[in-house]
mmCIF file of N, CA, C and O in Angstrom:
data_model
loop_
_atom_site.group_PDB
_atom_site.id
_atom_site.type_symbol
_atom_site.label_atom_id
_atom_site.label_comp_id
_atom_site.label_asym_id
_atom_site.label_seq_id
_atom_site.Cartn_x
_atom_site.Cartn_y
_atom_site.Cartn_z
ATOM 1 N N MET Z 1 14.699 -5.704 -104.498
ATOM 2 C CA MET Z 1 15.844 -5.368 -103.949
ATOM 3 C C MET Z 1 16.964 -5.569 -104.608
ATOM 4 O O MET Z 1 17.065 -6.202 -105.490
ATOM 5 N N THR Z 2 18.184 -4.974 -104.337
ATOM 6 C CA THR Z 2 19.477 -4.740 -104.991
ATOM 7 C C THR Z 2 20.502 -5.783 -104.517
ATOM 8 O O THR Z 2 19.936 -6.182 -103.371
ATOM 9 N N ASP Z 3 21.435 -5.922 -105.322
ATOM 10 C CA ASP Z 3 22.093 -7.074 -104.739
ATOM 11 C C ASP Z 3 23.040 -6.531 -103.769
ATOM 12 O O ASP Z 3 23.710 -7.126 -102.631
ATOM 13 N N SER Z 4 23.261 -5.150 -103.313
ATOM 14 C CA SER Z 4 24.052 -4.542 -102.347
ATOM 15 C C SER Z 4 23.136 -5.058 -100.916
ATOM 16 O O SER Z 4 23.816 -4.881 -100.251
ATOM 17 N N THR Z 5 21.825 -5.067 -100.880
ATOM 18 C CA THR Z 5 21.234 -5.284 -99.831
ATOM 19 C C THR Z 5 20.540 -6.852 -99.441
ATOM 20 O O THR Z 5 19.933 -7.379 -98.648
ATOM 21 N N SER Z 6 20.938 -7.635 -100.716
ATOM 22 C CA SER Z 6 20.166 -9.007 -100.441
ATOM 23 C C SER Z 6 21.454 -9.832 -100.173
ATOM 24 O O SER Z 6 22.745 -9.691 -100.496
ATOM 25 N N LEU Z 7 21.770 -11.010 -99.551
ATOM 26 C CA LEU Z 7 22.081 -11.896 -99.252
ATOM 27 C C LEU Z 7 22.774 -12.780 -100.010
ATOM 28 O O LEU Z 7 21.456 -13.396 -100.620
ATOM 29 N N ARG Z 8 23.538 -13.162 -100.498
ATOM 30 C CA ARG Z 8 23.913 -14.138 -101.455
ATOM 31 C C ARG Z 8 23.939 -15.605 -100.717
ATOM 32 O O ARG Z 8 24.128 -15.789 -99.449
ATOM 33 N N ASP Z 9 23.430 -16.673 -101.583
ATOM 34 C CA ASP Z 9 23.294 -18.061 -101.009
ATOM 35 C C ASP Z 9 24.597 -18.302 -100.437
ATOM 36 O O ASP Z 9 24.392 -18.803 -99.271
ATOM 37 N N GLU Z 10 25.658 -17.792 -100.277
ATOM 38 C CA GLU Z 10 26.878 -18.371 -100.226
ATOM 39 C C GLU Z 10 27.422 -17.686 -99.070
ATOM 40 O O GLU Z 10 28.145 -17.779 -98.250
ATOM 41 N N GLU Z 11 26.703 -16.539 -98.573
ATOM 42 C CA GLU Z 11 26.684 -15.956 -97.364
ATOM 43 C C GLU Z 11 26.230 -16.262 -96.270
ATOM 44 O O GLU Z 11 26.268 -15.707 -95.130
ATOM 45 N N VAL Z 12 24.916 -17.038 -96.659
ATOM 46 C CA VAL Z 12 24.073 -16.996 -95.601
ATOM 47 C C VAL Z 12 24.797 -18.597 -94.625
ATOM 48 O O VAL Z 12 24.623 -19.630 -95.462
ATOM 49 N N PRO Z 13 25.247 -18.286 -93.549
ATOM 50 C CA PRO Z 13 25.202 -19.619 -92.967
ATOM 51 C C PRO Z 13 24.638 -20.899 -93.309
ATOM 52 O O PRO Z 13 23.124 -20.727 -92.875
ATOM 53 N N LYS Z 14 24.859 -22.010 -93.124
ATOM 54 C CA LYS Z 14 24.275 -23.317 -93.324
ATOM 55 C C LYS Z 14 23.688 -24.059 -92.178
ATOM 56 O O LYS Z 14 23.441 -25.334 -91.883
ATOM 57 N N TRP Z 15 24.152 -23.150 -90.836
ATOM 58 C CA TRP Z 15 23.883 -23.544 -89.348
ATOM 59 C C TRP Z 15 23.409 -23.076 -88.744
ATOM 60 O O TRP Z 15 23.414 -21.484 -89.287
ATOM 61 N N ASP Z 16 23.029 -22.926 -87.619
ATOM 62 C CA ASP Z 16 22.168 -22.108 -86.535
ATOM 63 C C ASP Z 16 23.444 -21.301 -85.945
ATOM 64 O O ASP Z 16 24.028 -21.574 -85.165
ATOM 65 N N ILE Z 17 23.456 -20.109 -86.117
ATOM 66 C CA ILE Z 17 24.284 -18.887 -85.504
ATOM 67 C C ILE Z 17 24.277 -18.937 -84.067
ATOM 68 O O ILE Z 17 25.393 -18.739 -83.441
ATOM 69 N N ALA Z 18 23.171 -18.990 -83.786
ATOM 70 C CA ALA Z 18 22.689 -18.947 -82.274
ATOM 71 C C ALA Z 18 23.363 -20.012 -81.522
ATOM 72 O O ALA Z 18 24.294 -20.139 -80.548
ATOM 73 N N LEU Z 19 23.041 -21.155 -81.827
ATOM 74 C CA LEU Z 19 23.951 -22.817 -81.511
ATOM 75 C C LEU Z 19 25.135 -22.322 -81.624
ATOM 76 O O LEU Z 19 26.254 -22.800 -80.772
ATOM 77 N N GLU Z 20 25.834 -22.025 -82.702
ATOM 78 C CA GLU Z 20 27.495 -21.810 -82.860
ATOM 79 C C GLU Z 20 27.724 -20.756 -82.159
ATOM 80 O O GLU Z 20 28.685 -21.144 -81.067
ATOM 81 N N GLY Z 21 27.495 -19.841 -81.750
ATOM 82 C CA GLY Z 21 27.717 -18.825 -80.654
ATOM 83 C C GLY Z 21 27.706 -19.369 -79.109
ATOM 84 O O GLY Z 21 28.562 -19.135 -78.327
ATOM 85 N N LEU Z 22 26.498 -20.243 -79.012
ATOM 86 C CA LEU Z 22 26.585 -21.079 -77.491
ATOM 87 C C LEU Z 22 27.890 -22.123 -77.649
ATOM 88 O O LEU Z 22 28.212 -22.287 -76.223
ATOM 89 N N ALA Z 23 28.056 -22.643 -78.704
ATOM 90 C CA ALA Z 23 29.071 -23.757 -78.618
ATOM 91 C C ALA Z 23 30.340 -23.289 -78.166
ATOM 92 O O ALA Z 23 31.278 -23.314 -77.750
ATOM 93 N N LYS Z 24 30.682 -21.848 -78.787
ATOM 94 C CA LYS Z 24 32.114 -21.079 -78.931
ATOM 95 C C LYS Z 24 32.194 -20.506 -77.495
ATOM 96 O O LYS Z 24 33.263 -20.834 -77.112
ATOM 97 N N GLU Z 25 31.063 -20.292 -76.880
ATOM 98 C CA GLU Z 25 31.202 -19.573 -75.653
ATOM 99 C C GLU Z 25 31.491 -20.524 -74.604
ATOM 100 O O GLU Z 25 32.340 -20.652 -73.410
ATOM 101 N N THR Z 26 30.895 -21.884 -74.882
ATOM 102 C CA THR Z 26 31.206 -22.890 -74.000
ATOM 103 C C THR Z 26 32.453 -23.613 -74.022
ATOM 104 O O THR Z 26 33.545 -23.547 -72.907
ATOM 105 N N TYR Z 27 32.892 -23.262 -75.142
ATOM 106 C CA TYR Z 27 34.347 -23.711 -75.681
ATOM 107 C C TYR Z 27 35.346 -22.667 -75.230
ATOM 108 O O TYR Z 27 36.377 -23.242 -74.262
ATOM 109 N N GLN Z 28 34.958 -22.007 -75.279
ATOM 110 C CA GLN Z 28 35.758 -20.502 -74.367
ATOM 111 C C GLN Z 28 35.763 -20.667 -72.747
ATOM 112 O O GLN Z 28 37.133 -20.428 -72.349
ATOM 113 N N GLN Z 29 34.821 -21.374 -72.297
ATOM 114 C CA GLN Z 29 34.601 -21.380 -71.080
ATOM 115 C C GLN Z 29 35.297 -22.525 -70.483
ATOM 116 O O GLN Z 29 36.143 -22.588 -69.321
ATOM 117 N N THR Z 30 35.384 -23.354 -71.215
ATOM 118 C CA THR Z 30 35.896 -24.586 -70.694
ATOM 119 C C THR Z 30 37.329 -25.187 -71.048
ATOM 120 O O THR Z 30 38.010 -25.930 -70.580
ATOM 121 N N ALA Z 31 37.742 -24.490 -72.181
ATOM 122 C CA ALA Z 31 39.136 -24.323 -72.736
ATOM 123 C C ALA Z 31 39.290 -25.666 -72.967
ATOM 124 O O ALA Z 31 40.917 -26.024 -72.912
ATOM 125 N N ARG Z 32 38.757 -26.382 -73.427
ATOM 126 C CA ARG Z 32 38.871 -27.769 -73.869
ATOM 127 C C ARG Z 32 38.118 -28.117 -75.143
ATOM 128 O O ARG Z 32 36.948 -27.590 -75.147
ATOM 129 N N GLY Z 33 38.481 -29.065 -75.872
ATOM 130 C CA GLY Z 33 37.233 -29.665 -76.848
ATOM 131 C C GLY Z 33 35.989 -30.245 -76.379
ATOM 132 O O GLY Z 33 35.848 -30.494 -75.279
ATOM 133 N N LEU Z 34 34.893 -29.857 -77.086
ATOM 134 C CA LEU Z 34 33.501 -30.249 -76.354
ATOM 135 C C LEU Z 34 32.788 -31.510 -76.824
ATOM 136 O O LEU Z 34 33.117 -32.059 -77.827
ATOM 137 N N THR Z 35 32.264 -32.374 -75.853
ATOM 138 C CA THR Z 35 31.851 -33.837 -75.992
ATOM 139 C C THR Z 35 30.253 -33.754 -76.557
ATOM 140 O O THR Z 35 29.606 -32.905 -76.125
ATOM 141 N N VAL Z 36 29.485 -34.764 -76.682
ATOM 142 C CA VAL Z 36 28.239 -35.037 -76.527
ATOM 143 C C VAL Z 36 27.656 -34.783 -75.544
ATOM 144 O O VAL Z 36 26.850 -34.245 -75.115
ATOM 145 N N ASP Z 37 28.538 -35.092 -74.552
ATOM 146 C CA ASP Z 37 28.024 -34.939 -72.843
ATOM 147 C C ASP Z 37 28.006 -33.446 -72.733
ATOM 148 O O ASP Z 37 27.043 -32.877 -72.201
ATOM 149 N N ASP Z 38 28.801 -32.348 -72.961
ATOM 150 C CA ASP Z 38 28.492 -31.088 -72.848
ATOM 151 C C ASP Z 38 27.288 -30.513 -73.848
ATOM 152 O O ASP Z 38 27.005 -29.817 -73.318
ATOM 153 N N PHE Z 39 26.903 -30.862 -74.978
ATOM 154 C CA PHE Z 39 26.005 -30.470 -75.823
ATOM 155 C C PHE Z 39 24.740 -31.038 -75.217
ATOM 156 O O PHE Z 39 23.613 -30.568 -74.927
ATOM 157 N N HIS Z 40 24.747 -32.291 -74.515
ATOM 158 C CA HIS Z 40 23.195 -32.790 -73.850
ATOM 159 C C HIS Z 40 23.325 -31.962 -72.608
ATOM 160 O O HIS Z 40 21.902 -31.367 -72.591
ATOM 161 N N LYS Z 41 24.061 -31.294 -72.099
ATOM 162 C CA LYS Z 41 24.009 -30.604 -70.970
ATOM 163 C C LYS Z 41 23.700 -29.047 -71.089
ATOM 164 O O LYS Z 41 22.869 -28.624 -70.881
ATOM 165 N N LEU Z 42 24.062 -28.523 -72.102
ATOM 166 C CA LEU Z 42 23.865 -27.604 -73.163
ATOM 167 C C LEU Z 42 22.367 -27.526 -73.483
ATOM 168 O O LEU Z 42 21.246 -26.702 -73.185
ATOM 169 N N ALA Z 43 21.937 -28.394 -73.732
ATOM 170 C CA ALA Z 43 20.433 -28.351 -74.256
ATOM 171 C C ALA Z 43 19.263 -28.396 -73.130
ATOM 172 O O ALA Z 43 18.593 -28.331 -73.204
ATOM 173 N N VAL Z 44 20.153 -29.616 -72.200
ATOM 174 C CA VAL Z 44 18.998 -29.351 -70.977
ATOM 175 C C VAL Z 44 19.083 -28.106 -70.270
ATOM 176 O O VAL Z 44 17.978 -27.583 -69.810
ATOM 177 N N GLU Z 45 20.433 -27.512 -70.256
ATOM 178 C CA GLU Z 45 20.480 -26.096 -69.419
ATOM 179 C C GLU Z 45 19.368 -24.880 -70.471
ATOM 180 O O GLU Z 45 18.931 -24.184 -69.653
ATOM 181 N N ASN Z 46 19.229 -25.162 -71.481
ATOM 182 C CA ASN Z 46 18.730 -23.887 -72.442
ATOM 183 C C ASN Z 46 17.813 -24.344 -73.083
ATOM 184 O O ASN Z 46 17.219 -23.670 -74.098
ATOM 185 N N LYS Z 47 16.842 -25.642 -72.990
ATOM 186 C CA LYS Z 47 15.932 -26.144 -73.278
ATOM 187 C C LYS Z 47 15.863 -26.044 -74.850
ATOM 188 O O LYS Z 47 14.991 -25.550 -75.519
ATOM 189 N N ILE Z 48 16.897 -26.674 -75.535
ATOM 190 C CA ILE Z 48 17.297 -27.118 -76.825
ATOM 191 C C ILE Z 48 17.256 -28.300 -76.938
ATOM 192 O O ILE Z 48 17.744 -28.952 -76.398
ATOM 193 N N ARG Z 49 16.795 -28.619 -78.455
ATOM 194 C CA ARG Z 49 16.620 -30.069 -78.709
ATOM 195 C C ARG Z 49 18.101 -30.696 -79.081
ATOM 196 O O ARG Z 49 19.117 -29.621 -79.786
ATOM 197 N N LEU Z 50 18.985 -31.746 -78.334
ATOM 198 C CA LEU Z 50 19.932 -32.105 -78.476
ATOM 199 C C LEU Z 50 20.370 -32.589 -80.335
ATOM 200 O O LEU Z 50 21.413 -31.816 -80.776
ATOM 201 N N ASP Z 51 19.543 -32.936 -80.802
ATOM 202 C CA ASP Z 51 19.487 -32.889 -82.482
ATOM 203 C C ASP Z 51 19.900 -31.844 -82.735
ATOM 204 O O ASP Z 51 20.424 -31.332 -83.871
ATOM 205 N N ASP Z 52 19.084 -30.324 -82.728
ATOM 206 C CA ASP Z 52 19.482 -29.207 -83.096
ATOM 207 C C ASP Z 52 21.226 -29.130 -82.777
ATOM 208 O O ASP Z 52 21.661 -28.270 -83.754
ATOM 209 N N ILE Z 53 21.691 -28.915 -81.542
ATOM 210 C CA ILE Z 53 22.643 -28.562 -81.487
ATOM 211 C C ILE Z 53 23.500 -29.635 -82.489
ATOM 212 O O ILE Z 53 24.917 -29.049 -82.970
ATOM 213 N N MET Z 54 23.341 -30.540 -82.371
ATOM 214 C CA MET Z 54 24.419 -31.518 -82.979
ATOM 215 C C MET Z 54 24.405 -31.222 -84.419
ATOM 216 O O MET Z 54 25.397 -31.622 -84.987
ATOM 217 N N VAL Z 55 23.010 -31.134 -85.230
ATOM 218 C CA VAL Z 55 23.354 -30.981 -86.639
ATOM 219 C C VAL Z 55 23.979 -29.800 -86.731
ATOM 220 O O VAL Z 55 24.835 -29.476 -87.921
ATOM 221 N N THR Z 56 24.101 -28.645 -86.209
ATOM 222 C CA THR Z 56 24.718 -27.276 -85.896
ATOM 223 C C THR Z 56 26.158 -27.770 -85.847
ATOM 224 O O THR Z 56 27.118 -27.285 -86.765
ATOM 225 N N MET Z 57 26.474 -28.725 -85.055
ATOM 226 C CA MET Z 57 28.096 -29.230 -84.807
ATOM 227 C C MET Z 57 28.553 -29.714 -86.234
ATOM 228 O O MET Z 57 29.800 -29.465 -86.914
ATOM 229 N N PHE Z 58 27.338 -31.266 -86.651
ATOM 230 C CA PHE Z 58 27.974 -31.336 -87.863
ATOM 231 C C PHE Z 58 28.288 -30.284 -88.859
ATOM 232 O O PHE Z 58 29.002 -30.583 -89.978
ATOM 233 N N GLU Z 59 27.274 -29.396 -89.250
ATOM 234 C CA GLU Z 59 27.333 -28.657 -90.582
ATOM 235 C C GLU Z 59 28.700 -27.848 -90.261
ATOM 236 O O GLU Z 59 29.187 -27.501 -91.574
ATOM 237 N N LEU Z 60 29.148 -27.413 -88.923
ATOM 238 C CA LEU Z 60 29.953 -26.556 -88.833
ATOM 239 C C LEU Z 60 31.281 -27.113 -89.192
ATOM 240 O O LEU Z 60 32.456 -26.825 -89.914
ATOM 241 N N CYS Z 61 31.344 -28.883 -88.691
ATOM 242 C CA CYS Z 61 32.534 -29.261 -89.551
ATOM 243 C C CYS Z 61 32.877 -29.214 -90.975
ATOM 244 O O CYS Z 61 33.908 -29.515 -91.667
ATOM 245 N N ILE Z 62 31.677 -29.899 -91.764
ATOM 246 C CA ILE Z 62 31.072 -29.900 -92.745
ATOM 247 C C ILE Z 62 31.547 -28.658 -93.890
ATOM 248 O O ILE Z 62 32.854 -28.686 -94.774
ATOM 249 N N TYR Z 63 31.489 -27.358 -93.265
ATOM 250 C CA TYR Z 63 31.981 -26.067 -93.742
ATOM 251 C C TYR Z 63 33.105 -25.846 -93.359
ATOM 252 O O TYR Z 63 33.175 -24.428 -93.525
ATOM 253 N N GLY Z 64 34.066 -26.494 -92.635
ATOM 254 C CA GLY Z 64 35.103 -25.945 -92.439
ATOM 255 C C GLY Z 64 35.513 -25.108 -90.846
ATOM 256 O O GLY Z 64 36.741 -24.529 -90.771
ATOM 257 N N GLU Z 65 34.316 -24.714 -90.210
ATOM 258 C CA GLU Z 65 34.469 -24.030 -89.286
ATOM 259 C C GLU Z 65 34.849 -24.367 -88.137
ATOM 260 O O GLU Z 65 35.493 -23.800 -87.054
ATOM 261 N N TRP Z 66 34.501 -25.945 -87.546
ATOM 262 C CA TRP Z 66 35.118 -26.444 -86.316
ATOM 263 C C TRP Z 66 35.623 -27.944 -86.979
ATOM 264 O O TRP Z 66 35.449 -28.360 -87.878
ATOM 265 N N GLN Z 67 36.033 -28.515 -86.387
ATOM 266 C CA GLN Z 67 36.588 -30.232 -86.388
ATOM 267 C C GLN Z 67 36.327 -30.978 -85.119
ATOM 268 O O GLN Z 67 36.086 -30.639 -84.153
ATOM 269 N N TYR Z 68 36.109 -32.037 -85.758
ATOM 270 C CA TYR Z 68 36.173 -33.202 -84.658
ATOM 271 C C TYR Z 68 37.111 -34.197 -84.775
ATOM 272 O O TYR Z 68 37.854 -34.415 -85.672
ATOM 273 N N GLN Z 69 37.639 -34.197 -83.598
ATOM 274 C CA GLN Z 69 38.733 -35.332 -83.473
ATOM 275 C C GLN Z 69 38.652 -36.217 -82.093
ATOM 276 O O GLN Z 69 37.888 -36.305 -81.486
ATOM 277 N N LEU Z 70 39.259 -37.200 -82.654
ATOM 278 C CA LEU Z 70 39.265 -38.458 -81.789
ATOM 279 C C LEU Z 70 40.407 -39.133 -81.534
ATOM 280 O O LEU Z 70 41.289 -38.941 -82.280
ATOM 281 N N ASP Z 71 40.713 -39.214 -80.125
ATOM 282 C CA ASP Z 71 41.681 -39.437 -80.189
ATOM 283 C C ASP Z 71 43.053 -38.519 -80.258
ATOM 284 O O ASP Z 71 43.966 -38.861 -80.648
ATOM 285 N N ALA Z 72 42.862 -37.191 -80.636
ATOM 286 C CA ALA Z 72 43.826 -36.305 -80.683
ATOM 287 C C ALA Z 72 43.967 -36.111 -82.204
ATOM 288 O O ALA Z 72 45.047 -35.429 -82.825
ATOM 289 N N LYS Z 73 43.260 -36.695 -82.966
ATOM 290 C CA LYS Z 73 43.803 -36.631 -84.502
ATOM 291 C C LYS Z 73 42.237 -36.437 -85.002
ATOM 292 O O LYS Z 73 40.806 -36.824 -84.833
ATOM 293 N N LYS Z 74 42.160 -35.621 -86.392
ATOM 294 C CA LYS Z 74 41.013 -34.772 -86.924
ATOM 295 C C LYS Z 74 40.316 -36.117 -87.600
ATOM 296 O O LYS Z 74 40.651 -36.723 -88.167
ATOM 297 N N VAL Z 75 38.831 -36.050 -87.457
ATOM 298 C CA VAL Z 75 38.271 -36.644 -88.432
ATOM 299 C C VAL Z 75 37.183 -36.328 -89.157
ATOM 300 O O VAL Z 75 36.850 -35.252 -88.979
ATOM 301 N N GLU Z 76 37.067 -36.648 -90.396
ATOM 302 C CA GLU Z 76 36.493 -35.818 -91.283
ATOM 303 C C GLU Z 76 35.172 -36.089 -91.477
ATOM 304 O O GLU Z 76 34.658 -37.312 -91.056
ATOM 305 N N ILE Z 77 34.103 -34.953 -91.111
ATOM 306 C CA ILE Z 77 32.873 -35.241 -91.134
ATOM 307 C C ILE Z 77 32.334 -34.577 -92.452
ATOM 308 O O ILE Z 77 32.849 -33.567 -92.676
ATOM 309 N N THR Z 78 31.565 -35.599 -93.212
ATOM 310 C CA THR Z 78 31.125 -34.881 -94.363
ATOM 311 C C THR Z 78 29.616 -34.469 -94.462
ATOM 312 O O THR Z 78 28.947 -35.304 -93.729
ATOM 313 N N ARG Z 79 29.284 -34.662 -95.676
ATOM 314 C CA ARG Z 79 27.879 -34.733 -95.817
ATOM 315 C C ARG Z 79 27.157 -36.154 -95.509
ATOM 316 O O ARG Z 79 26.257 -36.189 -94.814
ATOM 317 N N GLU Z 80 27.834 -37.177 -96.235
ATOM 318 C CA GLU Z 80 27.646 -38.446 -96.220
ATOM 319 C C GLU Z 80 27.705 -38.835 -94.710
ATOM 320 O O GLU Z 80 26.361 -39.561 -94.073
ATOM 321 N N THR Z 81 28.431 -38.699 -93.752
ATOM 322 C CA THR Z 81 28.487 -38.491 -92.472
ATOM 323 C C THR Z 81 27.216 -38.600 -92.087
ATOM 324 O O THR Z 81 26.227 -38.825 -91.220
ATOM 325 N N LEU Z 82 26.631 -37.018 -92.018
ATOM 326 C CA LEU Z 82 25.323 -36.251 -91.644
ATOM 327 C C LEU Z 82 24.215 -37.342 -92.319
ATOM 328 O O LEU Z 82 23.285 -37.801 -90.908
ATOM 329 N N ASP Z 83 24.090 -37.504 -93.215
ATOM 330 C CA ASP Z 83 22.998 -38.001 -93.817
ATOM 331 C C ASP Z 83 22.878 -39.448 -93.431
ATOM 332 O O ASP Z 83 21.531 -39.831 -93.171
ATOM 333 N N ASN Z 84 23.699 -40.121 -93.141
ATOM 334 C CA ASN Z 84 23.802 -41.754 -92.882
ATOM 335 C C ASN Z 84 23.255 -41.489 -91.268
ATOM 336 O O ASN Z 84 22.450 -42.625 -90.762
ATOM 337 N N LEU Z 85 23.368 -40.605 -90.546
ATOM 338 C CA LEU Z 85 22.944 -40.558 -89.294
ATOM 339 C C LEU Z 85 21.504 -40.275 -89.199
ATOM 340 O O LEU Z 85 20.678 -40.876 -88.054
ATOM 341 N N PHE Z 86 20.667 -39.409 -90.373
ATOM 342 C CA PHE Z 86 19.128 -39.578 -90.101
ATOM 343 C C PHE Z 86 18.249 -40.593 -90.554
ATOM 344 O O PHE Z 86 18.801 -41.135 -91.916
ATOM 345 N N VAL Z 87 17.797 -41.172 -89.519
ATOM 346 C CA VAL Z 87 16.857 -42.470 -90.100
ATOM 347 C C VAL Z 87 15.626 -42.060 -90.340
ATOM 348 O O VAL Z 87 15.119 -42.478 -91.059
ATOM 349 N N ASN Z 88 15.138 -40.989 -88.741
ATOM 350 C CA ASN Z 88 13.908 -40.939 -88.821
ATOM 351 C C ASN Z 88 13.614 -39.329 -88.731
ATOM 352 O O ASN Z 88 12.748 -39.105 -88.319
ATOM 353 N N ALA Z 89 14.303 -38.560 -90.175
ATOM 354 C CA ALA Z 89 14.045 -37.248 -90.028
ATOM 355 C C ALA Z 89 14.731 -36.518 -88.993
ATOM 356 O O ALA Z 89 14.622 -35.271 -89.044
ATOM 357 N N ARG Z 90 15.270 -36.997 -87.694
ATOM 358 C CA ARG Z 90 15.897 -36.453 -86.985
ATOM 359 C C ARG Z 90 16.892 -37.285 -86.192
ATOM 360 O O ARG Z 90 16.948 -38.494 -86.206
ATOM 361 N N LEU Z 91 17.991 -36.362 -85.872
ATOM 362 C CA LEU Z 91 18.660 -37.059 -85.073
ATOM 363 C C LEU Z 91 18.453 -37.555 -83.613
ATOM 364 O O LEU Z 91 17.752 -36.852 -83.173
ATOM 365 N N GLN Z 92 18.864 -38.653 -82.924
ATOM 366 C CA GLN Z 92 18.768 -39.029 -81.975
ATOM 367 C C GLN Z 92 19.988 -39.305 -80.988
ATOM 368 O O GLN Z 92 20.791 -39.659 -81.521
ATOM 369 N N GLU Z 93 19.601 -39.402 -79.810
ATOM 370 C CA GLU Z 93 20.531 -39.068 -78.739
ATOM 371 C C GLU Z 93 21.896 -40.784 -79.184
ATOM 372 O O GLU Z 93 22.734 -40.129 -79.171
ATOM 373 N N LYS Z 94 21.051 -41.558 -79.303
ATOM 374 C CA LYS Z 94 21.621 -42.919 -79.423
ATOM 375 C C LYS Z 94 22.452 -42.684 -81.130
ATOM 376 O O LYS Z 94 23.547 -43.703 -81.272
ATOM 377 N N ASP Z 95 22.152 -42.232 -81.886
ATOM 378 C CA ASP Z 95 22.565 -41.891 -83.188
ATOM 379 C C ASP Z 95 24.261 -41.195 -83.131
ATOM 380 O O ASP Z 95 25.081 -41.725 -83.996
ATOM 381 N N VAL Z 96 24.334 -40.214 -81.951
ATOM 382 C CA VAL Z 96 25.110 -39.690 -81.867
ATOM 383 C C VAL Z 96 26.272 -40.213 -80.551
ATOM 384 O O VAL Z 96 27.344 -39.522 -80.275
ATOM 385 N N ARG Z 97 25.892 -41.366 -80.235
ATOM 386 C CA ARG Z 97 26.294 -42.135 -79.309
ATOM 387 C C ARG Z 97 27.777 -42.518 -79.271
ATOM 388 O O ARG Z 97 28.810 -42.534 -78.809
ATOM 389 N N ASP Z 98 28.276 -42.796 -80.439
ATOM 390 C CA ASP Z 98 29.265 -43.207 -81.118
ATOM 391 C C ASP Z 98 30.713 -42.352 -81.291
ATOM 392 O O ASP Z 98 31.813 -42.397 -81.180
ATOM 393 N N PHE Z 99 30.385 -41.136 -81.265
ATOM 394 C CA PHE Z 99 31.063 -39.861 -81.498
ATOM 395 C C PHE Z 99 31.732 -39.407 -79.758
ATOM 396 O O PHE Z 99 30.998 -38.478 -79.164
ATOM 397 N N THR Z 100 32.606 -40.477 -79.531
ATOM 398 C CA THR Z 100 33.338 -40.290 -78.208
ATOM 399 C C THR Z 100 34.201 -39.091 -78.253
ATOM 400 O O THR Z 100 35.046 -38.840 -76.876
ATOM 401 N N GLY Z 101 34.720 -38.632 -79.430
ATOM 402 C CA GLY Z 101 35.587 -37.566 -79.334
ATOM 403 C C GLY Z 101 35.183 -36.017 -78.901
ATOM 404 O O GLY Z 101 33.962 -35.967 -78.038
ATOM 405 N N ASN Z 102 35.955 -35.075 -79.563
ATOM 406 C CA ASN Z 102 35.492 -33.895 -78.813
ATOM 407 C C ASN Z 102 35.474 -33.047 -80.397
ATOM 408 O O ASN Z 102 35.964 -33.110 -81.495
ATOM 409 N N TRP Z 103 34.596 -31.364 -80.208
ATOM 410 C CA TRP Z 103 34.847 -30.585 -81.106
ATOM 411 C C TRP Z 103 35.532 -29.374 -81.010
ATOM 412 O O TRP Z 103 35.316 -29.110 -79.526
ATOM 413 N N ARG Z 104 36.243 -29.042 -81.910
ATOM 414 C CA ARG Z 104 36.707 -27.309 -81.518
ATOM 415 C C ARG Z 104 36.916 -26.679 -82.804
ATOM 416 O O ARG Z 104 36.545 -27.185 -83.780
ATOM 417 N N PRO Z 105 36.500 -25.034 -82.083
ATOM 418 C CA PRO Z 105 36.759 -24.711 -83.427
ATOM 419 C C PRO Z 105 37.965 -24.413 -84.259
ATOM 420 O O PRO Z 105 39.085 -24.833 -83.641
ATOM 421 N N ILE Z 106 38.052 -24.211 -85.753
ATOM 422 C CA ILE Z 106 39.257 -24.255 -86.099
ATOM 423 C C ILE Z 106 39.682 -22.507 -86.225
ATOM 424 O O ILE Z 106 39.117 -21.595 -86.415
ATOM 425 N N GLY Z 107 40.879 -22.466 -86.101
ATOM 426 C CA GLY Z 107 41.482 -21.283 -86.047
ATOM 427 C C GLY Z 107 41.244 -20.209 -84.613
ATOM 428 O O GLY Z 107 41.123 -20.350 -83.830
#
């Protein structure tokens, strides 16, 4: 495979692009920041695990595509934030309970 046909590591998203698309669509439909309750509803409606959606949202924040806000103030989400939430190799609903703010795309 030549360089022109292979994807470089930095070109491959580090998150689930289908879940990103679902979140963007929901954000556009609601015209407001998305909450954990919104993601829970998406998980149920689309038969997706909540932790898969939430990991995608955290990754989007880490890579500067989305931001998390609490009381209209941006809260930095880092790799350490995400790593500290993983206790048993999966995020549990109780692990994201304290994230009472909202997520929105940047730009």
